[in-house]
């Protein structure tokens, strides 16, 4: 019985060993498959990392290229600005020698080939004063061929007038007809009125300096006789000075009463003494080219007063300007020179 029992247990023991070997084999297979799976994933991850690194390098290279192009553009812009700055510095240097900023003219401007005029004279006139204008044409200005001959000598003379407040009315038509006959007017786009006299003078200088290249620009009233030869000699004597304001220098009382003929609305600006600063009398005065250019450049911010001669004098207060008290310019309303 025992030996039979013993013989019966031996196969049971062998079966258990067989199953253990199968389990170990299965585990080994699972372990191998897991190892292969993990290795495959790691290989894929490595490939992904290589790809990402390559893409990063590509992107970085493109980024460097973009930055490089941008830097080149910036360098080009900087060089262009440097050229402009250099040109401006040269213009500024030239302007300092002139006195103020000179008006830029095109290279092909015919005025560059012409000799600079000595003077442009503006005779300030108004409506209803044709007799005065005719008298001036006969006395010293000339007309037609005589006027052109005077221009050949370096002096341009024109009557200066504005437009009627009622545009194209009979007053404007009379001036237009006279101008067609004589061709000796500067007609400003400015209302012709006594209260606009300071603006009229300002825009005469603006128009004159932008139309003619001259050493001097002269304002004259239409009741003044001018000796052209004497005027020319006087101006020539000061042509070596860059900033000249020439006239019969005077001062005068500032009137604060509104009913007074010479009432000054801004009287309080002239202090308790109520006296105008020194300025050229309004009958005739001359400005060098640099001062006329200064008026042209700063036309929009120049303050005007009740009287045109005071306004003109005020524009040069605080500037490095040579005030020339020329006694030949001191006159009655009948003659000068």
mmCIF file of C-alpha atoms in Angstrom:
data_model
loop_
_atom_site.group_PDB
_atom_site.id
_atom_site.type_symbol
_atom_site.label_atom_id
_atom_site.label_comp_id
_atom_site.label_asym_id
_atom_site.label_seq_id
_atom_site.Cartn_x
_atom_site.Cartn_y
_atom_site.Cartn_z
ATOM 1 C CA UNK A 1 0.000 0.000 0.000
ATOM 2 C CA UNK A 2 2.789 2.429 0.894
ATOM 3 C CA UNK A 3 4.800 1.628 -2.206
ATOM 4 C CA UNK A 4 1.703 2.192 -4.310
ATOM 5 C CA UNK A 5 1.086 5.441 -2.538
ATOM 6 C CA UNK A 6 4.706 6.412 -3.034
ATOM 7 C CA UNK A 7 4.572 5.534 -6.671
ATOM 8 C CA UNK A 8 1.447 7.597 -7.022
ATOM 9 C CA UNK A 9 3.070 10.802 -5.570
ATOM 10 C CA UNK A 10 6.123 10.800 -7.856
ATOM 11 C CA UNK A 11 4.210 11.715 -11.009
ATOM 12 C CA UNK A 12 2.481 14.493 -9.120
ATOM 13 C CA UNK A 13 5.848 15.929 -8.202
ATOM 14 C CA UNK A 14 7.073 15.690 -11.834
ATOM 15 C CA UNK A 15 3.969 17.508 -13.131
ATOM 16 C CA UNK A 16 4.551 20.410 -10.816
ATOM 17 C CA UNK A 17 8.109 20.847 -12.154
ATOM 18 C CA UNK A 18 6.831 20.767 -15.706
ATOM 19 C CA UNK A 19 4.319 23.510 -15.045
ATOM 20 C CA UNK A 20 7.012 25.590 -13.347
ATOM 21 C CA UNK A 21 9.198 25.398 -16.440
ATOM 22 C CA UNK A 22 6.325 26.496 -18.661
ATOM 23 C CA UNK A 23 5.607 29.463 -16.401
ATOM 24 C CA UNK A 24 9.245 30.503 -16.456
ATOM 25 C CA UNK A 25 9.277 30.265 -20.233
ATOM 26 C CA UNK A 26 6.150 32.360 -20.547
ATOM 27 C CA UNK A 27 7.575 34.966 -18.179
ATOM 28 C CA UNK A 28 10.798 35.030 -20.177
ATOM 29 C CA UNK A 29 8.836 35.607 -23.374
ATOM 30 C CA UNK A 30 6.825 38.408 -21.787
ATOM 31 C CA UNK A 31 10.043 39.948 -20.442
ATOM 32 C CA UNK A 32 11.666 39.751 -23.872
ATOM 33 C CA UNK A 33 8.631 41.275 -25.577
ATOM 34 C CA UNK A 34 8.507 44.016 -22.955
ATOM 35 C CA UNK A 35 12.192 44.705 -23.480
ATOM 36 C CA UNK A 36 11.700 44.868 -27.243
ATOM 37 C CA UNK A 37 8.674 47.154 -26.814
ATOM 38 C CA UNK A 38 10.516 49.494 -24.458
ATOM 39 C CA UNK A 39 13.572 49.540 -26.742
ATOM 40 C CA UNK A 40 11.357 50.298 -29.744
ATOM 41 C CA UNK A 41 9.687 53.166 -27.881
ATOM 42 C CA UNK A 42 13.027 54.531 -26.800
ATOM 43 C CA UNK A 43 14.242 54.307 -30.398
ATOM 44 C CA UNK A 44 11.180 56.181 -31.579
ATOM 45 C CA UNK A 45 11.671 58.778 -28.875
ATOM 46 C CA UNK A 46 15.307 59.097 -29.921
ATOM 47 C CA UNK A 47 14.271 59.582 -33.542
ATOM 48 C CA UNK A 48 11.723 62.154 -32.438
ATOM 49 C CA UNK A 49 14.348 63.972 -30.436
ATOM 50 C CA UNK A 50 16.723 63.954 -33.400
ATOM 51 C CA UNK A 51 13.949 65.295 -35.634
ATOM 52 C CA UNK A 52 13.041 67.989 -33.143
ATOM 53 C CA UNK A 53 16.683 68.976 -32.746
ATOM 54 C CA UNK A 54 17.024 69.181 -36.532
ATOM 55 C CA UNK A 55 13.891 71.325 -36.741
ATOM 56 C CA UNK A 56 15.166 73.529 -33.937
ATOM 57 C CA UNK A 57 18.449 73.977 -35.742
ATOM 58 C CA UNK A 58 16.598 74.806 -38.938
ATOM 59 C CA UNK A 59 14.325 77.286 -37.171
ATOM 60 C CA UNK A 60 17.286 78.849 -35.387
ATOM 61 C CA UNK A 61 19.143 79.164 -38.645
ATOM 62 C CA UNK A 62 16.138 80.833 -40.249
ATOM 63 C CA UNK A 63 15.803 83.070 -37.226
ATOM 64 C CA UNK A 64 19.437 84.072 -37.491
ATOM 65 C CA UNK A 65 18.950 84.739 -41.176
ATOM 66 C CA UNK A 66 15.894 86.919 -40.481
ATOM 67 C CA UNK A 67 17.737 88.844 -37.783
ATOM 68 C CA UNK A 68 20.674 89.252 -40.136
ATOM 69 C CA UNK A 69 18.444 90.719 -42.873
ATOM 70 C CA UNK A 70 16.782 92.992 -40.360
ATOM 71 C CA UNK A 71 20.153 94.170 -39.132
ATOM 72 C CA UNK A 72 21.213 94.847 -42.693
ATOM 73 C CA UNK A 73 18.088 96.938 -43.259
ATOM 74 C CA UNK A 74 18.756 98.825 -40.053
ATOM 75 C CA UNK A 75 22.335 99.435 -41.134
ATOM 76 C CA UNK A 76 21.138 100.734 -44.506
ATOM 77 C CA UNK A 77 18.622 103.028 -42.791
ATOM 78 C CA UNK A 78 21.306 104.296 -40.419
ATOM 79 C CA UNK A 79 23.664 105.009 -43.290
ATOM 80 C CA UNK A 80 20.914 106.849 -45.147
ATOM 81 C CA UNK A 81 20.153 108.931 -42.068
ATOM 82 C CA UNK A 82 23.854 109.675 -41.655
ATOM 83 C CA UNK A 83 24.002 110.950 -45.245
ATOM 84 C CA UNK A 84 20.959 113.139 -44.654
ATOM 85 C CA UNK A 85 22.394 114.447 -41.407
ATOM 86 C CA UNK A 86 25.676 115.228 -43.118
ATOM 87 C CA UNK A 87 23.828 117.125 -45.855
ATOM 88 C CA UNK A 88 21.796 119.048 -43.276
ATOM 89 C CA UNK A 89 24.945 119.963 -41.386
ATOM 90 C CA UNK A 90 26.443 121.335 -44.582
ATOM 91 C CA UNK A 91 23.259 123.323 -45.253
ATOM 92 C CA UNK A 92 23.313 124.624 -41.691
ATOM 93 C CA UNK A 93 26.912 125.712 -42.072
ATOM 94 C CA UNK A 94 26.033 127.559 -45.263
ATOM 95 C CA UNK A 95 22.976 129.093 -43.583
ATOM 96 C CA UNK A 96 25.104 130.374 -40.734
ATOM 97 C CA UNK A 97 27.356 132.114 -43.205
ATOM 98 C CA UNK A 98 24.298 133.614 -44.881
ATOM 99 C CA UNK A 99 22.719 134.662 -41.625
ATOM 100 C CA UNK A 100 19.668 132.404 -41.680
ATOM 101 C CA UNK A 101 18.401 129.394 -43.580
ATOM 102 C CA UNK A 102 18.531 130.132 -47.277
ATOM 103 C CA UNK A 103 15.681 129.084 -49.513
ATOM 104 C CA UNK A 104 16.429 125.832 -51.284
ATOM 105 C CA UNK A 105 16.437 126.162 -55.050
ATOM 106 C CA UNK A 106 16.506 123.382 -57.663
ATOM 107 C CA UNK A 107 19.849 122.700 -59.297
ATOM 108 C CA UNK A 108 18.446 123.498 -62.731
ATOM 109 C CA UNK A 109 16.902 126.774 -61.579
ATOM 110 C CA UNK A 110 17.764 129.411 -64.126
ATOM 111 C CA UNK A 111 18.417 131.926 -61.348
ATOM 112 C CA UNK A 112 21.668 130.104 -60.562
ATOM 113 C CA UNK A 113 23.070 131.129 -63.937
ATOM 114 C CA UNK A 114 22.015 134.744 -63.470
ATOM 115 C CA UNK A 115 23.808 137.433 -61.584
ATOM 116 C CA UNK A 116 22.141 138.239 -58.282
ATOM 117 C CA UNK A 117 20.036 141.403 -58.346
ATOM 118 C CA UNK A 118 20.978 144.333 -56.163
ATOM 119 C CA UNK A 119 17.426 145.112 -55.027
ATOM 120 C CA UNK A 120 13.752 144.338 -55.399
ATOM 121 C CA UNK A 121 11.667 147.429 -54.623
ATOM 122 C CA UNK A 122 8.021 147.085 -53.687
ATOM 123 C CA UNK A 123 5.959 150.251 -53.923
ATOM 124 C CA UNK A 124 3.036 149.877 -51.541
ATOM 125 C CA UNK A 125 -0.127 151.189 -53.174
ATOM 126 C CA UNK A 126 -3.878 150.748 -52.874
ATOM 127 C CA UNK A 127 -7.125 151.252 -54.752
ATOM 128 C CA UNK A 128 -7.899 154.717 -56.106
ATOM 129 C CA UNK A 129 -4.256 155.860 -56.339
ATOM 130 C CA UNK A 130 -3.600 155.469 -60.046
ATOM 131 C CA UNK A 131 -2.491 159.107 -60.283
ATOM 132 C CA UNK A 132 0.253 158.420 -57.761
ATOM 133 C CA UNK A 133 1.363 155.361 -59.688
ATOM 134 C CA UNK A 134 1.452 157.232 -62.994
ATOM 135 C CA UNK A 135 3.477 160.012 -61.371
ATOM 136 C CA UNK A 136 6.008 157.484 -60.045
ATOM 137 C CA UNK A 137 6.288 155.817 -63.465
ATOM 138 C CA UNK A 138 7.116 159.172 -65.015
ATOM 139 C CA UNK A 139 9.388 160.428 -62.219
ATOM 140 C CA UNK A 140 11.757 157.533 -61.393
ATOM 141 C CA UNK A 141 10.372 154.048 -61.968
ATOM 142 C CA UNK A 142 9.889 154.074 -65.702
ATOM 143 C CA UNK A 143 7.682 151.700 -67.680
ATOM 144 C CA UNK A 144 7.960 149.302 -70.563
ATOM 145 C CA UNK A 145 11.481 149.210 -72.016
ATOM 146 C CA UNK A 146 12.808 151.652 -69.392
ATOM 147 C CA UNK A 147 11.606 149.367 -66.586
ATOM 148 C CA UNK A 148 13.243 146.320 -68.195
ATOM 149 C CA UNK A 149 16.482 148.261 -68.678
ATOM 150 C CA UNK A 150 16.457 149.054 -64.956
ATOM 151 C CA UNK A 151 16.095 145.339 -64.254
ATOM 152 C CA UNK A 152 19.149 144.662 -66.415
ATOM 153 C CA UNK A 153 21.063 146.962 -64.073
ATOM 154 C CA UNK A 154 20.009 144.788 -61.138
ATOM 155 C CA UNK A 155 16.962 146.602 -59.742
ATOM 156 C CA UNK A 156 13.398 145.270 -60.001
ATOM 157 C CA UNK A 157 10.538 147.662 -59.175
ATOM 158 C CA UNK A 158 6.896 146.653 -58.743
ATOM 159 C CA UNK A 159 3.733 148.137 -57.291
ATOM 160 C CA UNK A 160 2.306 145.983 -54.516
ATOM 161 C CA UNK A 161 -1.418 145.654 -53.901
ATOM 162 C CA UNK A 162 -3.892 143.143 -52.482
ATOM 163 C CA UNK A 163 -7.341 142.030 -53.548
ATOM 164 C CA UNK A 164 -10.703 143.550 -52.794
ATOM 165 C CA UNK A 165 -12.724 141.986 -49.985
ATOM 166 C CA UNK A 166 -15.429 141.532 -52.660
ATOM 167 C CA UNK A 167 -13.359 139.507 -55.063
ATOM 168 C CA UNK A 168 -13.557 140.350 -58.776
ATOM 169 C CA UNK A 169 -15.477 143.558 -58.191
ATOM 170 C CA UNK A 170 -14.779 146.840 -60.037
ATOM 171 C CA UNK A 171 -11.735 147.589 -57.837
ATOM 172 C CA UNK A 172 -10.084 144.304 -58.742
ATOM 173 C CA UNK A 173 -10.971 144.720 -62.413
ATOM 174 C CA UNK A 174 -9.397 148.183 -62.519
ATOM 175 C CA UNK A 175 -6.126 146.845 -61.139
ATOM 176 C CA UNK A 176 -6.194 143.866 -63.511
ATOM 177 C CA UNK A 177 -6.713 146.185 -66.493
ATOM 178 C CA UNK A 178 -3.887 148.472 -65.376
ATOM 179 C CA UNK A 179 -1.606 145.500 -64.828
ATOM 180 C CA UNK A 180 -2.310 144.182 -68.334
ATOM 181 C CA UNK A 181 -1.224 147.544 -69.739
ATOM 182 C CA UNK A 182 1.880 148.105 -67.581
ATOM 183 C CA UNK A 183 2.949 144.654 -66.322
ATOM 184 C CA UNK A 184 4.434 146.195 -63.173
ATOM 185 C CA UNK A 185 2.301 144.846 -60.287
ATOM 186 C CA UNK A 186 2.652 142.273 -57.574
ATOM 187 C CA UNK A 187 -0.949 141.337 -56.786
ATOM 188 C CA UNK A 188 -1.048 139.537 -53.454
ATOM 189 C CA UNK A 189 -3.690 137.030 -52.413
ATOM 190 C CA UNK A 190 -4.328 139.293 -49.448
ATOM 191 C CA UNK A 191 -7.288 141.541 -48.604
ATOM 192 C CA UNK A 192 -6.489 145.153 -49.372
ATOM 193 C CA UNK A 193 -7.525 147.083 -46.246
ATOM 194 C CA UNK A 194 -5.833 149.555 -43.855
ATOM 195 C CA UNK A 195 -6.027 147.118 -40.941
ATOM 196 C CA UNK A 196 -4.205 144.503 -43.057
ATOM 197 C CA UNK A 197 -1.198 146.711 -43.846
ATOM 198 C CA UNK A 198 1.203 144.718 -41.648
ATOM 199 C CA UNK A 199 0.198 141.417 -43.254
ATOM 200 C CA UNK A 200 0.506 143.045 -46.661
ATOM 201 C CA UNK A 201 4.108 144.079 -45.960
ATOM 202 C CA UNK A 202 4.927 140.637 -44.613
ATOM 203 C CA UNK A 203 3.594 138.855 -47.681
ATOM 204 C CA UNK A 204 5.325 141.309 -50.009
ATOM 205 C CA UNK A 205 8.671 140.226 -48.559
ATOM 206 C CA UNK A 206 7.617 136.564 -48.755
ATOM 207 C CA UNK A 207 6.637 136.902 -52.416
ATOM 208 C CA UNK A 208 9.694 138.955 -53.344
ATOM 209 C CA UNK A 209 12.306 136.672 -51.788
ATOM 210 C CA UNK A 210 10.644 133.600 -53.304
ATOM 211 C CA UNK A 211 10.457 135.211 -56.757
ATOM 212 C CA UNK A 212 13.773 137.064 -57.073
ATOM 213 C CA UNK A 213 17.272 136.439 -55.751
ATOM 214 C CA UNK A 214 18.529 139.843 -54.608
ATOM 215 C CA UNK A 215 20.893 141.386 -52.085
ATOM 216 C CA UNK A 216 18.186 143.674 -50.677
ATOM 217 C CA UNK A 217 14.399 143.958 -50.576
ATOM 218 C CA UNK A 218 13.030 147.471 -50.221
ATOM 219 C CA UNK A 219 9.619 148.716 -49.123
ATOM 220 C CA UNK A 220 8.548 152.174 -50.371
ATOM 221 C CA UNK A 221 5.281 154.080 -50.055
ATOM 222 C CA UNK A 222 3.600 155.327 -53.226
ATOM 223 C CA UNK A 223 4.064 158.977 -52.255
ATOM 224 C CA UNK A 224 7.876 158.828 -52.039
ATOM 225 C CA UNK A 225 10.305 159.945 -54.753
ATOM 226 C CA UNK A 226 13.356 157.689 -54.962
ATOM 227 C CA UNK A 227 16.691 158.567 -56.486
ATOM 228 C CA UNK A 228 17.605 155.165 -57.911
ATOM 229 C CA UNK A 229 21.317 155.902 -58.276
ATOM 230 C CA UNK A 230 21.648 157.126 -54.695
ATOM 231 C CA UNK A 231 19.634 154.207 -53.370
ATOM 232 C CA UNK A 232 21.756 151.734 -55.324
ATOM 233 C CA UNK A 233 25.008 153.231 -54.016
ATOM 234 C CA UNK A 234 23.718 153.219 -50.429
ATOM 235 C CA UNK A 235 22.662 149.576 -50.593
ATOM 236 C CA UNK A 236 25.911 148.515 -52.258
ATOM 237 C CA UNK A 237 27.882 150.054 -49.400
ATOM 238 C CA UNK A 238 26.271 147.544 -47.008
ATOM 239 C CA UNK A 239 26.169 144.458 -49.246
ATOM 240 C CA UNK A 240 29.060 142.877 -47.344
ATOM 241 C CA UNK A 241 26.959 142.600 -44.161
ATOM 242 C CA UNK A 242 24.805 139.438 -43.865
ATOM 243 C CA UNK A 243 21.860 140.808 -41.841
ATOM 244 C CA UNK A 244 21.008 144.457 -42.447
ATOM 245 C CA UNK A 245 17.890 146.383 -41.449
ATOM 246 C CA UNK A 246 18.283 149.841 -42.966
ATOM 247 C CA UNK A 247 16.101 152.898 -42.676
ATOM 248 C CA UNK A 248 15.453 156.147 -40.885
ATOM 249 C CA UNK A 249 15.464 154.751 -37.365
ATOM 250 C CA UNK A 250 13.007 156.254 -34.934
ATOM 251 C CA UNK A 251 10.903 155.577 -31.903
ATOM 252 C CA UNK A 252 7.597 157.094 -30.909
ATOM 253 C CA UNK A 253 4.745 157.287 -28.501
ATOM 254 C CA UNK A 254 2.370 154.387 -28.113
ATOM 255 C CA UNK A 255 -1.228 155.592 -28.022
ATOM 256 C CA UNK A 256 -3.612 153.645 -25.818
ATOM 257 C CA UNK A 257 -6.785 155.648 -26.521
ATOM 258 C CA UNK A 258 -9.067 153.742 -28.914
ATOM 259 C CA UNK A 259 -10.262 156.982 -30.512
ATOM 260 C CA UNK A 260 -6.755 158.112 -31.461
ATOM 261 C CA UNK A 261 -5.673 157.926 -35.111
ATOM 262 C CA UNK A 262 -2.569 155.871 -34.234
ATOM 263 C CA UNK A 263 -4.198 153.675 -31.592
ATOM 264 C CA UNK A 264 -2.198 150.573 -30.681
ATOM 265 C CA UNK A 265 -4.384 147.713 -29.346
ATOM 266 C CA UNK A 266 -1.318 146.068 -27.795
ATOM 267 C CA UNK A 267 -0.155 149.258 -26.092
ATOM 268 C CA UNK A 268 0.274 147.486 -22.723
ATOM 269 C CA UNK A 269 3.106 145.365 -24.117
ATOM 270 C CA UNK A 270 5.357 148.391 -24.488
ATOM 271 C CA UNK A 271 5.698 149.163 -20.793
ATOM 272 C CA UNK A 272 4.770 152.107 -18.626
ATOM 273 C CA UNK A 273 6.725 154.580 -20.753
ATOM 274 C CA UNK A 274 4.472 153.761 -23.720
ATOM 275 C CA UNK A 275 7.255 154.133 -26.243
ATOM 276 C CA UNK A 276 7.914 151.977 -29.293
ATOM 277 C CA UNK A 277 11.263 150.239 -29.699
ATOM 278 C CA UNK A 278 13.643 151.584 -32.326
ATOM 279 C CA UNK A 279 12.458 150.771 -35.854
ATOM 280 C CA UNK A 280 12.716 152.114 -39.396
ATOM 281 C CA UNK A 281 10.227 154.720 -40.512
ATOM 282 C CA UNK A 282 7.625 153.265 -42.806
ATOM 283 C CA UNK A 283 8.173 155.548 -45.821
ATOM 284 C CA UNK A 284 11.151 153.520 -47.019
ATOM 285 C CA UNK A 285 13.377 150.827 -45.541
ATOM 286 C CA UNK A 286 15.496 147.931 -46.786
ATOM 287 C CA UNK A 287 16.170 144.387 -45.621
ATOM 288 C CA UNK A 288 19.080 142.206 -46.656
ATOM 289 C CA UNK A 289 18.349 138.833 -48.237
ATOM 290 C CA UNK A 290 18.824 136.879 -45.001
ATOM 291 C CA UNK A 291 16.171 138.924 -43.180
ATOM 292 C CA UNK A 292 13.682 138.595 -46.037
ATOM 293 C CA UNK A 293 14.285 134.835 -45.952
ATOM 294 C CA UNK A 294 13.728 134.863 -42.199
ATOM 295 C CA UNK A 295 10.311 136.491 -42.749
ATOM 296 C CA UNK A 296 9.439 133.954 -45.430
ATOM 297 C CA UNK A 297 10.397 130.979 -43.276
ATOM 298 C CA UNK A 298 8.625 132.241 -40.148
ATOM 299 C CA UNK A 299 5.646 133.957 -41.755
ATOM 300 C CA UNK A 300 3.065 131.949 -39.813
ATOM 301 C CA UNK A 301 4.372 132.882 -36.361
ATOM 302 C CA UNK A 302 5.444 136.520 -36.813
ATOM 303 C CA UNK A 303 3.439 138.878 -34.594
ATOM 304 C CA UNK A 304 1.916 141.955 -36.205
ATOM 305 C CA UNK A 305 0.981 145.270 -34.644
ATOM 306 C CA UNK A 306 -1.277 148.130 -35.709
ATOM 307 C CA UNK A 307 1.427 149.746 -37.864
ATOM 308 C CA UNK A 308 3.457 147.967 -40.500
ATOM 309 C CA UNK A 309 6.759 149.712 -39.693
ATOM 310 C CA UNK A 310 6.449 148.726 -36.012
ATOM 311 C CA UNK A 311 5.607 145.163 -37.034
ATOM 312 C CA UNK A 312 8.648 144.928 -39.300
ATOM 313 C CA UNK A 313 10.910 146.268 -36.554
ATOM 314 C CA UNK A 314 9.500 143.805 -34.026
ATOM 315 C CA UNK A 315 10.414 140.815 -36.204
ATOM 316 C CA UNK A 316 14.124 141.492 -35.678
ATOM 317 C CA UNK A 317 14.104 142.156 -31.948
ATOM 318 C CA UNK A 318 16.360 139.587 -30.332
ATOM 319 C CA UNK A 319 18.113 138.661 -33.595
ATOM 320 C CA UNK A 320 21.722 139.380 -34.449
ATOM 321 C CA UNK A 321 20.816 142.143 -36.910
ATOM 322 C CA UNK A 322 22.719 145.258 -37.942
ATOM 323 C CA UNK A 323 20.398 148.263 -37.567
ATOM 324 C CA UNK A 324 21.604 150.942 -39.984
ATOM 325 C CA UNK A 325 20.247 154.414 -39.276
ATOM 326 C CA UNK A 326 20.521 155.766 -42.800
ATOM 327 C CA UNK A 327 19.720 159.467 -42.790
ATOM 328 C CA UNK A 328 19.255 159.512 -46.562
ATOM 329 C CA UNK A 329 16.109 157.506 -45.911
ATOM 330 C CA UNK A 330 14.687 160.185 -43.609
ATOM 331 C CA UNK A 331 12.226 162.137 -45.655
ATOM 332 C CA UNK A 332 8.905 163.851 -45.899
ATOM 333 C CA UNK A 333 6.223 162.074 -47.937
ATOM 334 C CA UNK A 334 7.567 163.829 -51.025
ATOM 335 C CA UNK A 335 11.123 162.683 -51.637
ATOM 336 C CA UNK A 336 14.064 160.612 -50.524
ATOM 337 C CA UNK A 337 17.641 160.151 -51.602
#
